[in-house]
Tab-separated table of C-alpha atoms in Angstrom:
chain	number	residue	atom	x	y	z
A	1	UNK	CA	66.318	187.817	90.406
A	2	UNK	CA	64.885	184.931	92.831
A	3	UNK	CA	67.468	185.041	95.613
A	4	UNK	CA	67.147	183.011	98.896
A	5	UNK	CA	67.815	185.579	101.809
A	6	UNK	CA	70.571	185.316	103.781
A	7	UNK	CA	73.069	183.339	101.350
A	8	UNK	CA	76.031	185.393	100.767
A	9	UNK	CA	74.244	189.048	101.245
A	10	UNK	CA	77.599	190.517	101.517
A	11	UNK	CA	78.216	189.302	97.483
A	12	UNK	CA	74.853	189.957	95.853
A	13	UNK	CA	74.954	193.580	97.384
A	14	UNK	CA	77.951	194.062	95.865
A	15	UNK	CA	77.311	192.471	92.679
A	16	UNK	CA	74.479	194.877	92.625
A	17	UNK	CA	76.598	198.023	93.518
A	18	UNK	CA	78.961	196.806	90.254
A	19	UNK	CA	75.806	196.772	88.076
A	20	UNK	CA	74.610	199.831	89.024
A	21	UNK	CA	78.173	201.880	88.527
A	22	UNK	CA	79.045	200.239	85.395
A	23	UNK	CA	75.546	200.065	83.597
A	24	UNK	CA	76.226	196.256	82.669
A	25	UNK	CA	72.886	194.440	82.372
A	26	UNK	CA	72.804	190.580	83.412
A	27	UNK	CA	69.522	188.770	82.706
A	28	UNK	CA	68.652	185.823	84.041
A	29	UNK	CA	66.744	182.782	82.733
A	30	UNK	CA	66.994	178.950	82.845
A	31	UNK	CA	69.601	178.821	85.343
A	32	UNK	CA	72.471	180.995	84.116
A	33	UNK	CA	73.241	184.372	84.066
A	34	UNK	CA	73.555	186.267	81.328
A	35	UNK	CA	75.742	189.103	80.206
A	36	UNK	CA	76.553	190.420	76.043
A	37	UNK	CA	75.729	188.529	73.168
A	38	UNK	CA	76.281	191.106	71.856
A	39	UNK	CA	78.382	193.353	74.400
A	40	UNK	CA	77.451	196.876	74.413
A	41	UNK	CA	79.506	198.728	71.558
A	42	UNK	CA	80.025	195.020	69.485
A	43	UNK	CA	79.596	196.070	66.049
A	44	UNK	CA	78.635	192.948	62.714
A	45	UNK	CA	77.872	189.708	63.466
A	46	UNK	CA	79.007	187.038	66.027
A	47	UNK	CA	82.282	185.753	66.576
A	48	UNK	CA	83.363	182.245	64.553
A	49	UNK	CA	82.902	179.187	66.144
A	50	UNK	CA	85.530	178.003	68.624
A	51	UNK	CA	85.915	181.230	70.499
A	52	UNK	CA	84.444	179.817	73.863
A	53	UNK	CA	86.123	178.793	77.009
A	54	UNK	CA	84.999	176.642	79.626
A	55	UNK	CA	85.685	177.766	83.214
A	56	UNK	CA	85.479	175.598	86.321
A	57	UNK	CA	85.841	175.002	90.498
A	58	UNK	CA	84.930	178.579	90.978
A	59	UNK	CA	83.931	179.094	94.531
A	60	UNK	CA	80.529	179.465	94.450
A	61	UNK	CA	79.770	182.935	96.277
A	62	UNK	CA	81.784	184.846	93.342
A	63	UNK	CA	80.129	186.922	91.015
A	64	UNK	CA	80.336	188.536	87.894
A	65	UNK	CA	81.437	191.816	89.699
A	66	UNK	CA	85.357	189.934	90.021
A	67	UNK	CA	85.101	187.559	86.954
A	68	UNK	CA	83.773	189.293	83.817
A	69	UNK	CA	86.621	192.333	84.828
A	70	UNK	CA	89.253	189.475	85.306
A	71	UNK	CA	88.187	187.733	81.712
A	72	UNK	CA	88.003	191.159	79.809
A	73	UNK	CA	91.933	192.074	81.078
A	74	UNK	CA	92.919	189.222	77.975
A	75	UNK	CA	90.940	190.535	75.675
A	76	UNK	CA	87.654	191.538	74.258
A	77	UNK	CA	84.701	189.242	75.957
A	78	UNK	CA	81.657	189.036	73.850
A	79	UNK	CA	79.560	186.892	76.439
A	80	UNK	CA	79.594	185.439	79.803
A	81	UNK	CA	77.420	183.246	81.199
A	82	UNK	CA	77.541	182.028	85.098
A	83	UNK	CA	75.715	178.994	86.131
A	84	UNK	CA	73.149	179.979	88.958
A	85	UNK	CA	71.712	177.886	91.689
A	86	UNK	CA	67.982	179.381	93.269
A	87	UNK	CA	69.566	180.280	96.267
A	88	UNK	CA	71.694	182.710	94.548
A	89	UNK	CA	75.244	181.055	94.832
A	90	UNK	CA	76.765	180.215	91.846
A	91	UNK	CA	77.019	176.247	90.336
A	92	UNK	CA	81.129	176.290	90.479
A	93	UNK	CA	81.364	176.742	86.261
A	94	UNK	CA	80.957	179.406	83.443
A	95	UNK	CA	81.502	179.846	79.657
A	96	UNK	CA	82.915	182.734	78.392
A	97	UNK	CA	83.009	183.534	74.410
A	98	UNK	CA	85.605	185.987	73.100
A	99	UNK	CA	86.010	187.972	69.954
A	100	UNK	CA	88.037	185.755	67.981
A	101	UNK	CA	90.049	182.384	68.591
A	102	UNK	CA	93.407	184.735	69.624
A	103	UNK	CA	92.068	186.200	72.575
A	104	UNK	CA	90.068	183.077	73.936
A	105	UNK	CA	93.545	181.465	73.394
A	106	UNK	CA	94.959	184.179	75.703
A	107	UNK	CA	92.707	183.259	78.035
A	108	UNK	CA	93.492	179.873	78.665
A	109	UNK	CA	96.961	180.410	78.953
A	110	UNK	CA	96.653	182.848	81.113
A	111	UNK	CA	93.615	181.838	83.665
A	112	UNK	CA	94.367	178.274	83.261
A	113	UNK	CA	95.242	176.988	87.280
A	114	UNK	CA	94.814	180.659	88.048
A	115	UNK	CA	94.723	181.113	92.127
A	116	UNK	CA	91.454	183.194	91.997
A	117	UNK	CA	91.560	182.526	95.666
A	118	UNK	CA	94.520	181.297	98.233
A	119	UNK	CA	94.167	177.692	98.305
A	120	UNK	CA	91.625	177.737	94.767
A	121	UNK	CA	92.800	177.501	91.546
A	122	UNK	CA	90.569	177.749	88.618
A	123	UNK	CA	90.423	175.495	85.421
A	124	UNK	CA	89.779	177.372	81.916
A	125	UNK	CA	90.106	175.238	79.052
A	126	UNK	CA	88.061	175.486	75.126
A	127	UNK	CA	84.518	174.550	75.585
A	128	UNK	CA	83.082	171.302	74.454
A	129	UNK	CA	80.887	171.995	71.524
A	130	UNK	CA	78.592	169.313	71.726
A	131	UNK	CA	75.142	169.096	69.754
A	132	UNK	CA	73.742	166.140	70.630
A	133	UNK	CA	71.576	164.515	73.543
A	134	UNK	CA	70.406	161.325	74.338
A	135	UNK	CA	66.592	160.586	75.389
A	136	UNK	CA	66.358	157.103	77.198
A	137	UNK	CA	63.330	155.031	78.531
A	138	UNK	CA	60.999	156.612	76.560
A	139	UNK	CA	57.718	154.533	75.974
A	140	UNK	CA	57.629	151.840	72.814
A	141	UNK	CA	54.377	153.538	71.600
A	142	UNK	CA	56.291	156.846	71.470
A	143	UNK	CA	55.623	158.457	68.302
A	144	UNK	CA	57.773	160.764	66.562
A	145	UNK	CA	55.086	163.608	66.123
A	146	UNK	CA	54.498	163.438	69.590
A	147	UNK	CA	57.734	163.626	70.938
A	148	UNK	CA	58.663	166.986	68.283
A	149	UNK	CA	55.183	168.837	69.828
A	150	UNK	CA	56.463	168.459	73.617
A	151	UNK	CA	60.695	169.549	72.539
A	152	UNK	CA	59.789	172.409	70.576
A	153	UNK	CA	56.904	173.669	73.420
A	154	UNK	CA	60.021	173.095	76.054
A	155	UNK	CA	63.271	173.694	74.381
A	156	UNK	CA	64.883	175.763	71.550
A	157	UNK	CA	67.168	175.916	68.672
A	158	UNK	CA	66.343	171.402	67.807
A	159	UNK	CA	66.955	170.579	64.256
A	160	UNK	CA	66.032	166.975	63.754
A	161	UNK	CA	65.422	163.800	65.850
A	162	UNK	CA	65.587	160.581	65.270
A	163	UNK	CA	63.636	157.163	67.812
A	164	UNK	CA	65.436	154.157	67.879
A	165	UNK	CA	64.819	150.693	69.813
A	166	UNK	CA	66.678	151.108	73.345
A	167	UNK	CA	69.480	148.643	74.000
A	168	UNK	CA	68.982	148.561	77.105
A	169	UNK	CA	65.375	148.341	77.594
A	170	UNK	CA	62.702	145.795	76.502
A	171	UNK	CA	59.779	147.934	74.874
A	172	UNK	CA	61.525	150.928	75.045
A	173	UNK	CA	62.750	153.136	72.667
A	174	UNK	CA	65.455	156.325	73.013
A	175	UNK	CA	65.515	159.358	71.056
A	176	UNK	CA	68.779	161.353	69.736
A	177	UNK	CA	67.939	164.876	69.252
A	178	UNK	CA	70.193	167.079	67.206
A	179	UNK	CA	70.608	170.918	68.144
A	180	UNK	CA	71.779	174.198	66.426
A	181	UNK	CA	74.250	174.746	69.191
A	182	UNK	CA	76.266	173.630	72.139
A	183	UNK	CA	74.121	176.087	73.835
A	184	UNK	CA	70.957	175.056	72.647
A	185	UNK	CA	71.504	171.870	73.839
A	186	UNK	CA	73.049	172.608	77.295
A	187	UNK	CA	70.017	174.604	77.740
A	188	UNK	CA	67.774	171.763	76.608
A	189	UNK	CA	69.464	169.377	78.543
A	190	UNK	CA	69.235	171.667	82.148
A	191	UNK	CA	65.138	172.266	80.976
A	192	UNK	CA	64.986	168.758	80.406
A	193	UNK	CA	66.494	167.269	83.469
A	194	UNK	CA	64.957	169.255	85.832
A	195	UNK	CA	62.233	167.499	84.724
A	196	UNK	CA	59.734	169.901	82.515
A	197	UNK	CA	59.610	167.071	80.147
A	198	UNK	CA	56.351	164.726	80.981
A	199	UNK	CA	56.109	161.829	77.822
A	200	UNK	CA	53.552	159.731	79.199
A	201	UNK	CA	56.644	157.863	81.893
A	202	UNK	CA	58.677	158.563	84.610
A	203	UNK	CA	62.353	157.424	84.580
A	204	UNK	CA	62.661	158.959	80.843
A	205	UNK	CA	66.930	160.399	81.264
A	206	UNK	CA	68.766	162.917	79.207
A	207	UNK	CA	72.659	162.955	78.614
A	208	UNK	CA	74.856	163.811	76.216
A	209	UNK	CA	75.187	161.506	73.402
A	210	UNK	CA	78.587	159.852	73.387
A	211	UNK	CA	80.399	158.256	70.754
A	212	UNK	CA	79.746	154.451	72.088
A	213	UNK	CA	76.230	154.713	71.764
A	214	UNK	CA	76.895	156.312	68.734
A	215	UNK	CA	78.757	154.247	67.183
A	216	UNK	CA	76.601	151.557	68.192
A	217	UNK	CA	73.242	153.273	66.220
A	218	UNK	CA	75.600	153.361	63.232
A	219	UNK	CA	76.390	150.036	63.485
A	220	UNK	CA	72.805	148.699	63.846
A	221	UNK	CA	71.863	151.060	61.075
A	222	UNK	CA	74.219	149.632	59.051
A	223	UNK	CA	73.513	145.741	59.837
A	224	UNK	CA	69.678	145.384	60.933
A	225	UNK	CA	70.028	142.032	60.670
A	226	UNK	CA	71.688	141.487	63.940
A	227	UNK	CA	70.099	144.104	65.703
A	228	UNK	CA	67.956	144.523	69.004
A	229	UNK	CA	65.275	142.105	68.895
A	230	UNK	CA	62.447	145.357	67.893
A	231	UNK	CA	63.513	144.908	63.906
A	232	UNK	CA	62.651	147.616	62.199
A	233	UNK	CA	62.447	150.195	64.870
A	234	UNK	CA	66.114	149.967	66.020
A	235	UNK	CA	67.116	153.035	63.634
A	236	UNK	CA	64.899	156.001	62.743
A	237	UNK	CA	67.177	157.829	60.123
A	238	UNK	CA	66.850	161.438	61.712
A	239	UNK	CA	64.605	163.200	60.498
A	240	UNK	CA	64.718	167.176	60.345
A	241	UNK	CA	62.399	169.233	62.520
A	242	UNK	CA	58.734	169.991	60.650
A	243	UNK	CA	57.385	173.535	61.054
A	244	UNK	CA	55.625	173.793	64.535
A	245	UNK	CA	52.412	171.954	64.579
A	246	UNK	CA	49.236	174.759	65.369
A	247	UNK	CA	46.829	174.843	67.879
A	248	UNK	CA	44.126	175.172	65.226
A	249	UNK	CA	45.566	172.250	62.804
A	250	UNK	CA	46.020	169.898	65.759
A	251	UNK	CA	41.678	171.085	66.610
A	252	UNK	CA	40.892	170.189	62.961
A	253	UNK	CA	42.613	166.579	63.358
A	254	UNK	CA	40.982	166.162	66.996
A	255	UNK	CA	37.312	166.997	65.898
A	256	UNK	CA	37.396	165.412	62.183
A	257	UNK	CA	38.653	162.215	64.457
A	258	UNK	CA	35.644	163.062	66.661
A	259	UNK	CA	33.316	162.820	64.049
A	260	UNK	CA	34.770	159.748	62.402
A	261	UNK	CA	33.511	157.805	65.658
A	262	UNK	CA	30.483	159.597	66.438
A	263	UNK	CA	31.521	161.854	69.240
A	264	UNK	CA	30.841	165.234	69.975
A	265	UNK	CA	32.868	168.170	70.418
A	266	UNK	CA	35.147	168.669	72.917
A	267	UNK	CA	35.416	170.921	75.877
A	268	UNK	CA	38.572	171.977	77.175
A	269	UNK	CA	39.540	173.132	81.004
A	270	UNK	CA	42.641	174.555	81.212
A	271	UNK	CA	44.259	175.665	84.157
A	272	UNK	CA	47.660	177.474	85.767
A	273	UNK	CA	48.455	175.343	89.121
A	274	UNK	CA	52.315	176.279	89.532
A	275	UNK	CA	54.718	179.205	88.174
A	276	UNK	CA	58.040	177.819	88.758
A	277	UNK	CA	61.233	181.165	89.555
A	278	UNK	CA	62.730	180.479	85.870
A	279	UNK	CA	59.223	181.476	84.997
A	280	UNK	CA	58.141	177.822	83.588
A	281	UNK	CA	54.132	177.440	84.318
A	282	UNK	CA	52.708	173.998	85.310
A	283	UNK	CA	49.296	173.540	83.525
A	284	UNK	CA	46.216	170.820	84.508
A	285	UNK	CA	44.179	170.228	81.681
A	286	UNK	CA	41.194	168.241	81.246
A	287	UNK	CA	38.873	167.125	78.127
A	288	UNK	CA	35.872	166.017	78.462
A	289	UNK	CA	34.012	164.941	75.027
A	290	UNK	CA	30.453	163.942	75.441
A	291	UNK	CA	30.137	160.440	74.293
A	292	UNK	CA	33.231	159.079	75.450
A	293	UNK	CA	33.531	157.127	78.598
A	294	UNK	CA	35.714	159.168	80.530
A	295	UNK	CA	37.420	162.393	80.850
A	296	UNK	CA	41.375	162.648	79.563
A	297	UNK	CA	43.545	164.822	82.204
A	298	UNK	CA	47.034	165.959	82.924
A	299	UNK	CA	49.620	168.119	83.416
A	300	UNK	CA	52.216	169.864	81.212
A	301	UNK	CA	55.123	172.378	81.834
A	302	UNK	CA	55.249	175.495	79.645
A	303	UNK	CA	58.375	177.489	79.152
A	304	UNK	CA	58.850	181.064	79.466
A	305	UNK	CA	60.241	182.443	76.473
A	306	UNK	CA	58.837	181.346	73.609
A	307	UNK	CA	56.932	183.371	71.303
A	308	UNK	CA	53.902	183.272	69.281
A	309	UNK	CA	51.028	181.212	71.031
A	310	UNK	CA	49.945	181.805	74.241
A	311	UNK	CA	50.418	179.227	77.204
A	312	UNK	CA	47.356	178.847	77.391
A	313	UNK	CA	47.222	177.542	73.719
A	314	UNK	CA	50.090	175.039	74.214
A	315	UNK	CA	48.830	173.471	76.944
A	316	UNK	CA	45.552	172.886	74.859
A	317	UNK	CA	47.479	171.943	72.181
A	318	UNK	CA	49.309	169.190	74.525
A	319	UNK	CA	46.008	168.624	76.194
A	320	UNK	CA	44.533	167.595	72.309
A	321	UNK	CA	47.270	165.869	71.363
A	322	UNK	CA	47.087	163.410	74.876
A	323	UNK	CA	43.523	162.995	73.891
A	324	UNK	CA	44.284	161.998	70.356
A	325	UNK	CA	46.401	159.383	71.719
A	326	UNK	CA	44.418	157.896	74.253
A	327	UNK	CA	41.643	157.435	71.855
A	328	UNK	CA	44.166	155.942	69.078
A	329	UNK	CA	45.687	153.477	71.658
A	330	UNK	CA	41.953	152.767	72.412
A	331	UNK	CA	41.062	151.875	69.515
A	332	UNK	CA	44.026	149.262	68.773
A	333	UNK	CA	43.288	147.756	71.939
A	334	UNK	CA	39.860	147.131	70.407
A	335	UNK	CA	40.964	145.505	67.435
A	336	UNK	CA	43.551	143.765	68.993
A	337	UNK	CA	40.653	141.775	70.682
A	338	UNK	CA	39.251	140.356	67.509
């Protein structure tokens, strides 16, 4: 746990002494705290949907020590997770999920204005399930298989997107991403905002998609006619989530593209420059392909907890794929010219 010292000692020791005589295990990653899902002793499968509750303006030097004993009194708790600054205080909010609809019921009528402290009353009400985020000022040469490489190497859980002409924005387009879960997505949008994301552009925000803007995409959808001024491009229908692209296929594309123009293979440097607390590692990358003018660098966030390739591998992969680009944008530009 990456705790600032001196910030509430008195708290984290005792938070610490709690762990240790109960045996409760809270992991932390992205920003929260972590505790069941399952509990220990939860027998079958996961609770229905529905069975979360949102709790907020907790004072920010209380742990799970007082609050996971305080939501288990109404009834069985199968997950809590507390918002976490790096200093080690708490963000003010939480979510716990019970065992079925009853008990999370029980505990919003009975924690609901709660004086947790003299002077502090809590809010618990049912959690927002929302699925949806927004993606705004993304670049007009944005392409969808681009944008699905760098959300599936930095979030989890995304089951379709679809790129759209922004509103807002002259040559810009925005992206509505579609998750598995309300937690999915709050964890996407937290990864995303703290800015792990790098498409090409600063001043690229995330939010939660709300039913204006949706209603406007349905609208354009429906009548393209009177749409932004990018016809065409104002609604991609959204498109569910292909199978993550490989390192090796994404190779194959770079050096049969390569060959096509007369260049030779290239050369990859790869390097670790930051490791962030949450564990996120900042790469620099460079390819250099004799033949072509100049080198291509940059740098890419991986996350931690992913499985299957290395991070080394992703950033290559990212590193390929920014080449790729480059060279196609290159290559319009040329014909443009004739």
């Amino acid at each position: 746990q990456m705790w600032a010292k001196g910030i509430n000692e008195a708290g984290k020791m005792a938070l610490l002494a709690w762990e240790k005589e109960t045996g409760i295990e809270l992991v932390q990653i992205n920003g929260q705290r972590h505790y069941g899902g399952p509990p220990p002793g939860w027998e079958g499968g996961p609770p229905p949907a529905g069975t979360e509750v949102y709790i907020a303006r907790l004072p920010q030097d209380i742990y799970e020590n007082t609050l996971i004993p305080l939501f288990q009194s109404v009834g069985t708790l199968y997950e809590f997770r507390l918002m976490m600054t790096f200093s080690g205080l708490n963000r003010g909010f939480a979510y716990a999920r019970y065992g079925s609809l009853q008990d999370a019921q029980r505990a919003i009528t009975t924690f609901h204005r709660f004086p947790l402290r003299q002077g502090c009353a809590i809010v618990v009400c049912w959690s927002t399930q929302k699925h949806e985020l927004v993606l705004s000022g993304l670049p007009a040469s944005m392409s969808q298989q681009e944008l699905e490489v760098g959300l599936q190497m930095l979030t989890e859980g995304i089951r379709s997107i679809s790129l759209h002409a922004s509103p807002c924005q002259r040559q810009a387009r925005l992206a509505v991403l579609k998750y598995s879960s309300h937690r999915a997505a709050a964890m996407a949008k937290k990864a995303l905002m703290e800015g792990n994301l790098r498409l090409r552009k600063k001043g690229i925000r995330v939010d939660w998609l709300g039913p204006q803007l949706k209603k406007k995409l349905q609208l354009c959808e429906e009548e393209p006619s009177s749409c932004w001024e990018q016809r065409g491009q104002s609604l991609a229908a959204a498109r569910p989530l292909a199978m993550p692209l490989s390192l090796q296929n994404v190779l194959e594309c770079l050096n049969i593209v390569c060959w096509k123009h007369h260049l030779q293979t290239p050369l990859f440097i790869i390097r670790c420059v930051q490791v962030n607390p949450n564990g996120w590692q900042k790469f620099w990358y460079q390819v250099v392909i004799p033949g072509y003018h100049v080198p291509i660098s940059g740098f890419t966030w991986v996350s931690p907890d992913r499985q299957g390739q290395s991070k080394q591998e992703k950033a290559k992969m990212v590193a390929a794929l920014h080449f790729l680009r480059v060279l196609g944008e290159s290559l319009h530009s040329q014909l443009s010219a004739f």
